[in-house]
Short mmCIF file of C-alpha atoms in Angstrom, two decimals:
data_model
loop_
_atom_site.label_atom_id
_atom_site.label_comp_id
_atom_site.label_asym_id
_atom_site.label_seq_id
_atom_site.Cartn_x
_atom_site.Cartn_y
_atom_site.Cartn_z
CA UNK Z 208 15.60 -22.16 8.79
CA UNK Z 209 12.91 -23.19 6.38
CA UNK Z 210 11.65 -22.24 2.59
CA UNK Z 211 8.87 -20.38 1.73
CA UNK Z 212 5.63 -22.26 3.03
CA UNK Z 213 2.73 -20.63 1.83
CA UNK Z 214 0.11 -19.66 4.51
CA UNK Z 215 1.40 -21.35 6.96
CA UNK Z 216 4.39 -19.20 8.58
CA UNK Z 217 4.28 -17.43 12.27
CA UNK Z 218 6.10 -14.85 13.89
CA UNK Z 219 9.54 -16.66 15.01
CA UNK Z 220 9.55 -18.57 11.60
CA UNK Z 221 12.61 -17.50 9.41
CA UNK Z 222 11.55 -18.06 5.63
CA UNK Z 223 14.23 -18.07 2.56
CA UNK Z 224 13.33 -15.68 -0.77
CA UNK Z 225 14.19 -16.93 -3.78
CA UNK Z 226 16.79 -13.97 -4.17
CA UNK Z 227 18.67 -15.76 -1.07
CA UNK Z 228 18.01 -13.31 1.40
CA UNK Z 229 16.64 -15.12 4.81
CA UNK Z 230 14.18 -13.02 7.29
CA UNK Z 231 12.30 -13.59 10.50
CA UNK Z 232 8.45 -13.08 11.22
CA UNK Z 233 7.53 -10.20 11.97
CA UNK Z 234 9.88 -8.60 9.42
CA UNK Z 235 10.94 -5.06 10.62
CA UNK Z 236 11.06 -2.07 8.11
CA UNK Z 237 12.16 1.74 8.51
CA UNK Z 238 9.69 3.68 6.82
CA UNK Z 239 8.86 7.13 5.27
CA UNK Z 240 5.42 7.13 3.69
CA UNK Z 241 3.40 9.88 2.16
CA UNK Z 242 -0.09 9.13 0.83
CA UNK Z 243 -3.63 10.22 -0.52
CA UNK Z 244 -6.43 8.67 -0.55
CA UNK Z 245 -9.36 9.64 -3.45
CA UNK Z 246 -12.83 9.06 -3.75
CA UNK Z 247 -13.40 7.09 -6.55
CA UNK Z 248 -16.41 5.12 -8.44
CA UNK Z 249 -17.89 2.27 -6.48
CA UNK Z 250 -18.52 0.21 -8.71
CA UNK Z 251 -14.92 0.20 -10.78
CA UNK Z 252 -13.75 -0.20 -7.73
CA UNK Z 253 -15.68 -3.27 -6.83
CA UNK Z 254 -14.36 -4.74 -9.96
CA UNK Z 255 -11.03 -4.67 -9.01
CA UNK Z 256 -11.01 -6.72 -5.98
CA UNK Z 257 -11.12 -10.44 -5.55
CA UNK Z 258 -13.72 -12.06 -4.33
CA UNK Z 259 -14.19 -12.30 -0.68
CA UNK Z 260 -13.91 -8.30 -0.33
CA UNK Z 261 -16.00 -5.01 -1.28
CA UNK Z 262 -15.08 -1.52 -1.25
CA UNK Z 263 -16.09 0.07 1.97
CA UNK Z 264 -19.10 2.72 1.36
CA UNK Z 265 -17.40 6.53 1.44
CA UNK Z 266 -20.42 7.66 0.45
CA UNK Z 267 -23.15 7.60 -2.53
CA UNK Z 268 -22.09 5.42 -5.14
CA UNK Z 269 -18.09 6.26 -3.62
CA UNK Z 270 -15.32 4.47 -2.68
CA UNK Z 271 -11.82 5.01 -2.06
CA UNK Z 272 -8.63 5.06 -3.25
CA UNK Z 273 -5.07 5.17 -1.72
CA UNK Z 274 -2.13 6.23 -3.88
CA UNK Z 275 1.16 5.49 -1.60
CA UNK Z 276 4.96 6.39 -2.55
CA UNK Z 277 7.08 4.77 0.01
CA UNK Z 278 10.77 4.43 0.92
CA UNK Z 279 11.68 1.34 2.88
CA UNK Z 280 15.06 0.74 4.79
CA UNK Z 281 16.35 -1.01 6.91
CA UNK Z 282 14.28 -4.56 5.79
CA UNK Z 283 14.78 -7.23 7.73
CA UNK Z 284 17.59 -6.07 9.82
CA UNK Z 285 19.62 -5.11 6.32
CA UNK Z 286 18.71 -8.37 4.88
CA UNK Z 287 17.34 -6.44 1.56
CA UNK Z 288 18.50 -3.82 0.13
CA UNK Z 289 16.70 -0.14 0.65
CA UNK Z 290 14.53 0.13 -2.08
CA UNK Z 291 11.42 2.38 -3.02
CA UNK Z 292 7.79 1.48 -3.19
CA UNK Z 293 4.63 2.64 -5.09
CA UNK Z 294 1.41 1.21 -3.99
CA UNK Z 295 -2.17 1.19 -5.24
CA UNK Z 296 -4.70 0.57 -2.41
CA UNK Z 297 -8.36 -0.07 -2.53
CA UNK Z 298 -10.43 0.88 0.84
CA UNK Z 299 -12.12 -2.87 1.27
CA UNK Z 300 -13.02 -5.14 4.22
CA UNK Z 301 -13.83 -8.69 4.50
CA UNK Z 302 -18.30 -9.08 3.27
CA UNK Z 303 -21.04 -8.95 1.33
CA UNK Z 304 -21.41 -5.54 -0.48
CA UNK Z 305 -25.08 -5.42 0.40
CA UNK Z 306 -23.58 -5.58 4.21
CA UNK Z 307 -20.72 -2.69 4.09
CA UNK Z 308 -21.99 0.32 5.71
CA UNK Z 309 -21.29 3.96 4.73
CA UNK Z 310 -18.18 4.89 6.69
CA UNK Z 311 -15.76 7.81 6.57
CA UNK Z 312 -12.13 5.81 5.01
CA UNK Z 313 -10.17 7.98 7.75
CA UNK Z 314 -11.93 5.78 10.33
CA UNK Z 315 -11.09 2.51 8.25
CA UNK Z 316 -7.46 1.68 7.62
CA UNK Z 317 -8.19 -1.82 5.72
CA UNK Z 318 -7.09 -1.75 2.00
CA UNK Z 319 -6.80 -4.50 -0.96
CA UNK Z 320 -3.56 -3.96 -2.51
CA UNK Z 321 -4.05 -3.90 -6.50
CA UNK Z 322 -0.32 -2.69 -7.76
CA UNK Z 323 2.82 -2.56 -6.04
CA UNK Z 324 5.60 -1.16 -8.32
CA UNK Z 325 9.06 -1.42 -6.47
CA UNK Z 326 12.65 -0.52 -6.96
CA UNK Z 327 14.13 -3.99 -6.58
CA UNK Z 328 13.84 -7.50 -7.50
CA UNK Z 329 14.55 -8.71 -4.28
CA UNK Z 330 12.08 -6.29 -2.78
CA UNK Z 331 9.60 -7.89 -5.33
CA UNK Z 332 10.76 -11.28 -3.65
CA UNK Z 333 10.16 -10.44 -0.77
CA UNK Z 334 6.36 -8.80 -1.07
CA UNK Z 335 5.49 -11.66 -3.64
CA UNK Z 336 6.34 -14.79 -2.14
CA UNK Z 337 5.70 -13.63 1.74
CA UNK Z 338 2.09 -12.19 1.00
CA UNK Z 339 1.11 -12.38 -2.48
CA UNK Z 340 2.02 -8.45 -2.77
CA UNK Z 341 1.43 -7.89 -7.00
CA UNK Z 342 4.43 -6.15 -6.86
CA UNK Z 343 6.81 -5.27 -10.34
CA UNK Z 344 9.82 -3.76 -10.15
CA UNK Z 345 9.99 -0.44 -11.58
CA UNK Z 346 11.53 3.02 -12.02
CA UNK Z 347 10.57 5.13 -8.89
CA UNK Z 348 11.79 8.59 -8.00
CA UNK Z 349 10.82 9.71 -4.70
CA UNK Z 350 12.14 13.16 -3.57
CA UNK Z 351 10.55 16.10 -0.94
CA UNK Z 352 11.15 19.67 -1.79
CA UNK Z 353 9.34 22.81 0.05
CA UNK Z 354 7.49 20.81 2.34
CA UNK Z 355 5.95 18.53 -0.68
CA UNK Z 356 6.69 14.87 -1.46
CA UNK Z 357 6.82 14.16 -5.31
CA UNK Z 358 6.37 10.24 -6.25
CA UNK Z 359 6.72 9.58 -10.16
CA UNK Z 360 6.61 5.69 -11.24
CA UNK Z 361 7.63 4.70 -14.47
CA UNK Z 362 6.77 0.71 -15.47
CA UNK Z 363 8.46 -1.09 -18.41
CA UNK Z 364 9.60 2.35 -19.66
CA UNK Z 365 5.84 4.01 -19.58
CA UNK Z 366 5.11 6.60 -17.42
CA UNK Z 367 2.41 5.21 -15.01
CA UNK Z 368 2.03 8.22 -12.73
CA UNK Z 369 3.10 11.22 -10.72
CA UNK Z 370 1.78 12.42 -7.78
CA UNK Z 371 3.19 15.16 -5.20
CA UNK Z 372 1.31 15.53 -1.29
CA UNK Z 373 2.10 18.52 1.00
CA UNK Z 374 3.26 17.40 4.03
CA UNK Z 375 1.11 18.06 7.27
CA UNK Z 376 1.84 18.69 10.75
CA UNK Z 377 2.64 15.64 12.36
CA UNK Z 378 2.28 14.05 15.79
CA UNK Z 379 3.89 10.12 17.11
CA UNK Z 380 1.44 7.98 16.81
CA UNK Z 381 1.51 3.53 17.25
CA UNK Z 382 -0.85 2.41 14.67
CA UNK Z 383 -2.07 -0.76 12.67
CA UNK Z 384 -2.19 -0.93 9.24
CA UNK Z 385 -4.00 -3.54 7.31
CA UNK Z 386 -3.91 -4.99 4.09
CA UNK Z 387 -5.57 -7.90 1.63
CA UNK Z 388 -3.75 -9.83 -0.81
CA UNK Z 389 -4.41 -12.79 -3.09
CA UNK Z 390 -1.26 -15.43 -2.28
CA UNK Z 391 -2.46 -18.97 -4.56
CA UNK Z 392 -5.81 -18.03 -4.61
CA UNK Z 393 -6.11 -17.55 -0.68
CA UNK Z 394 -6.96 -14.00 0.41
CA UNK Z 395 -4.44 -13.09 3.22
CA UNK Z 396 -5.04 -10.24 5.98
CA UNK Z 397 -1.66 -8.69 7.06
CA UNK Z 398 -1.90 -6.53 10.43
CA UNK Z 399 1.57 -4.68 10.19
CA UNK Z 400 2.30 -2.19 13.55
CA UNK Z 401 3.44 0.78 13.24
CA UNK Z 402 5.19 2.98 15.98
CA UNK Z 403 6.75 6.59 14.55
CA UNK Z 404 5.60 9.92 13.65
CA UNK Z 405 2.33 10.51 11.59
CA UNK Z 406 0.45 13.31 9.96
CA UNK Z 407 -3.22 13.34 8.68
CA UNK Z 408 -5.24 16.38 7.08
CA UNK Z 409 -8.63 15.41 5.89
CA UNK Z 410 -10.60 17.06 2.71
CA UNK Z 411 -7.48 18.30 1.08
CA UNK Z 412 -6.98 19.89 -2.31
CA UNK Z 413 -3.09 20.36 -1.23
CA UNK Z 414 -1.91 17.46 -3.71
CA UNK Z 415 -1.67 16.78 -7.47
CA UNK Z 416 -1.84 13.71 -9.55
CA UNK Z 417 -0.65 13.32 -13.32
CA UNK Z 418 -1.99 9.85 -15.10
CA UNK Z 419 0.73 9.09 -17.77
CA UNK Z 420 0.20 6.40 -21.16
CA UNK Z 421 1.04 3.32 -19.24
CA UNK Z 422 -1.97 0.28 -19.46
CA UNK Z 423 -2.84 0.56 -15.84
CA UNK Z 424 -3.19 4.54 -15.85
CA UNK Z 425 -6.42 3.65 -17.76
CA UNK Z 426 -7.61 1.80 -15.67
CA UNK Z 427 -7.16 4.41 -13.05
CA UNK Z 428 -8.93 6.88 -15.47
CA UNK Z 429 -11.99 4.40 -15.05
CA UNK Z 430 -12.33 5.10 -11.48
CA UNK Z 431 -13.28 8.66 -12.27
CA UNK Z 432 -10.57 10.14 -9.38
CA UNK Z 433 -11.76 12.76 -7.23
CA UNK Z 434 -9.86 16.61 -7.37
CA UNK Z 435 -11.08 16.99 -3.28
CA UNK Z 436 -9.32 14.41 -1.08
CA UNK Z 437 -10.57 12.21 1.56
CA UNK Z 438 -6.62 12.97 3.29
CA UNK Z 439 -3.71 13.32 2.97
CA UNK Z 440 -0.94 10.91 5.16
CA UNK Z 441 2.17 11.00 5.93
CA UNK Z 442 4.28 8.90 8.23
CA UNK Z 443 7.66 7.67 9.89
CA UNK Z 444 8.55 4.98 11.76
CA UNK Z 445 8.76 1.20 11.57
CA UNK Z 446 6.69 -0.88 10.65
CA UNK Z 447 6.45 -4.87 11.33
CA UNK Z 448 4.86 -7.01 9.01
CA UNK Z 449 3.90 -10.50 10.55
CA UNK Z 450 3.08 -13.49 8.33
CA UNK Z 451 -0.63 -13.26 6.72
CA UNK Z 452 -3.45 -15.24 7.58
CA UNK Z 453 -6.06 -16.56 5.42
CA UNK Z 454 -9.30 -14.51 5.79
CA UNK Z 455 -11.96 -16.51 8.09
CA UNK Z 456 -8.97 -18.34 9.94
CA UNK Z 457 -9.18 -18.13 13.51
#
């Protein structure tokens, strides 16, 4: 066993949070996720990444957006507790903007992850000192009712957000899903696999999305949201995050 060391980790390596809890690369998680994913302004959303990435093209002057309520179990075996998960996701791969073609997001599963409000402080351990996940813990009430999933996230006592996705049909499906994060100013790519159950309906209106008075609902109000979704996800399984690796490492 060995403490945290940054960038460096591989699958096999067991790393120590500073909760106390000790895990093993690739971390396993049981999973129930339900997303949507927005078009949004191109260039607020350029402003939000770090450099090294650009929002992938959806279309004139578009990008896109993920919002993602999530309920994790099962982490690590039972190492950490079950806790909930709200994430903010930016569609963005590794270039130059002047390089990033137009592509549909469906086809593209790469996002930065901007906010990740979760139910724990060992869950924001764990996301934090693994990856460089901006995670927070938070308030965050996940429930499904008539076939709709309801995610409402409330952050420091203000209410951030609440949005509700109708669930479609869904089909099992082994996928890879990809994320950025910043972890001491070195931009990680995480490849976590996925094996489950997942559902997909593209150009959806079957969703709805409150912005509440917390700070960073403004700055979702600057990316001028789209009514007319890109999709709408939803998924079950488990997923296995491995350690990340710096972007441009071999």
């Amino acid at each position: 066993m060995r403490e945290i060391e940054q960038h460096t980790s591989t699958d096999g390596d067991e790393v120590t949070l500073s909760t106390g809890q000790t895990l093993e690369f690739p971390v396993p998680i049981d999973s129930t996720i339900s997303s949507v994913i927005l078009p949004a302004d191109w260039d607020a959303a350029a402003g939000l990444l770090p450099p090294g990435l650009s929002p992938i093209r959806a279309g004139l002057g578009t990008a896109a957006v993920w919002l993602m309520g999530a309920q994790h179990r099962n982490v690590g075996g039972g190492a950490l507790q079950d806790y909930n998960e709200f994430a903010l996701m930016i569609s963005a791969t590794a270039g130059d903007p002047a390089g990033i073609p137009y592509v549909s997001p469906l086809s593209r599963t790469e996002t930065y992850v901007w906010y990740m409000p979760v139910t724990t402080e060992s869950a924001r351990a764990f996301g934090d000192e693994l990856w460089g996940y901006p995670k927070v813990v938070a308030d965050i009430d996940i429930e499904e009712r008539d076939g709709r999933r309801r995610t409402r996230v409330t952050v420091d006592g203000d209410h951030l957000l609440t949005f509700a996705v109708e669930r479609p049909p869904m089909i099992p499906r082994d996928d890879t899903l990809i994320t950025y994060a910043v972890q001491d100013e070195t931009l990680l790519r995480i490849e976590a696999d996925m094996i489950g159950e997942m559902g997909l309906w593209p150009y959806t209106t079957a969703f709805s999305l409150t912005l509440g008075e917390h700070p960073k609902a403004e700055t979702l109000r600057s990316l001028d949201l789209g009514d007319r979704a890109f999709a709408r996800l939803y998924g079950e399984g488990r997923l296995r995050f491995p350690a990340g690796k710096p972007v441009g490492a071999s």
